[in-house]
Coordinates of C-alpha atoms in Angstrom, one line a residue:
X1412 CA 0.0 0.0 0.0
X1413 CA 1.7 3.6 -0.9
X1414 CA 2.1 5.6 1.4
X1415 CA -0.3 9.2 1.9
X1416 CA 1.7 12.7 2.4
X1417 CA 1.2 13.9 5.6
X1418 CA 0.3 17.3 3.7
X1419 CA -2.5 15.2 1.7
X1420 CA -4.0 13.7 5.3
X1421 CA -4.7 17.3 6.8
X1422 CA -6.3 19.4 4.1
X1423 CA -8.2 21.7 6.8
X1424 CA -8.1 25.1 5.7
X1425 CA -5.0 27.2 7.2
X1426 CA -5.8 29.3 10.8
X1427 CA -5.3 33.3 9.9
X1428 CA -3.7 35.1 12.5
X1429 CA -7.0 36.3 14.1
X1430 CA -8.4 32.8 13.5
X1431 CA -5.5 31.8 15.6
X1432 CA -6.3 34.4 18.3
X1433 CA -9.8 33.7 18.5
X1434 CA -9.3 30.1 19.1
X1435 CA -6.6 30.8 21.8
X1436 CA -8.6 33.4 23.3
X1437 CA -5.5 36.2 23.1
X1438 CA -5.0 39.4 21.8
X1439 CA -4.4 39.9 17.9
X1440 CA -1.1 42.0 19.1
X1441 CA 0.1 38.5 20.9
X1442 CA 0.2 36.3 18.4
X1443 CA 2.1 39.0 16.3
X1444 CA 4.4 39.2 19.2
X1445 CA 4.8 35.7 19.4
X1446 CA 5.7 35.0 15.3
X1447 CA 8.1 38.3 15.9
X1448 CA 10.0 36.9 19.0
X1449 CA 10.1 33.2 17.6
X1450 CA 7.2 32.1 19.8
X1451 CA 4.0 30.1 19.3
X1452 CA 3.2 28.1 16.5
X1453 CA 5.0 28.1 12.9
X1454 CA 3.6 30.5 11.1
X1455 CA 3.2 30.3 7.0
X1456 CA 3.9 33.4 4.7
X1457 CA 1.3 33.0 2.2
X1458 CA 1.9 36.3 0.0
X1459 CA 1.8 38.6 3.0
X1460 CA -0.4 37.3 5.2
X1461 CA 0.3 34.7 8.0
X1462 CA -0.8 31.4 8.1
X1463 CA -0.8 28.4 10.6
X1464 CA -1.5 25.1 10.0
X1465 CA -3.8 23.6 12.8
X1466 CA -1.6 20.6 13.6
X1467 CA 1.7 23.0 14.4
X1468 CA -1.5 24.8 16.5
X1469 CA -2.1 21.8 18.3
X1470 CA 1.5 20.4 18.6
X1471 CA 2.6 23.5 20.0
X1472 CA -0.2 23.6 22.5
X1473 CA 1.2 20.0 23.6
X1474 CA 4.8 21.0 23.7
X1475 CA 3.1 23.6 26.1
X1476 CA 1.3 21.5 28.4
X1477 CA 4.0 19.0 28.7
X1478 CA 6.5 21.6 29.6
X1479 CA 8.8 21.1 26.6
X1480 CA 8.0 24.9 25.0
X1481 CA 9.8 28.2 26.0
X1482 CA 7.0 30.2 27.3

C-alpha cells in the first residue's frame, strides 16, 4: 500500500492570524508578538499574510502542556 503525504491527510483550511487568536482566546497583538519573538506556532507566509497550519497549532499547544515549549 503507498504511502499518503502527511500534507494530503490534513487538508483543513490554514488558521489566519485572528483565526488563531480567537481560538486561543489572546489578543491579535500576541500572536504578532509571538511570530516576531520566535514564539508560538509556525507561522506560514502566504503572499503577505500569515498562516498556521492547525496541527503545528495543536502540537505546539502539547509541547506547552508538557512543559517542553519556552513560554
Amino acid at each position: 500500500m503507498p504511502k499518503t503525504p502527511r500534507a494530503a491527510l490534513d487538508r483543513r483550511p490554514l488558521a489566519s492570524a485572528e483565526e488563531l487568536a480567537a481560538y486561543l482566546g489572546v489578543p491579535l497583538q500576541t500572536v504578532y508578538a509571538w511570530r516576531h519573538r520566535r514564539q508560538g506556532p509556525v507561522a506560514i507566509k502566504v503572499g503577505r499574510h500569515l498562516r498556521y497550519r492547525w496541527t503545528e497549532v495543536e502540537a505546539w499547544l502539547d509541547d506547552l502542556s508538557s512543559g517542553r515549549a519556552a513560554a
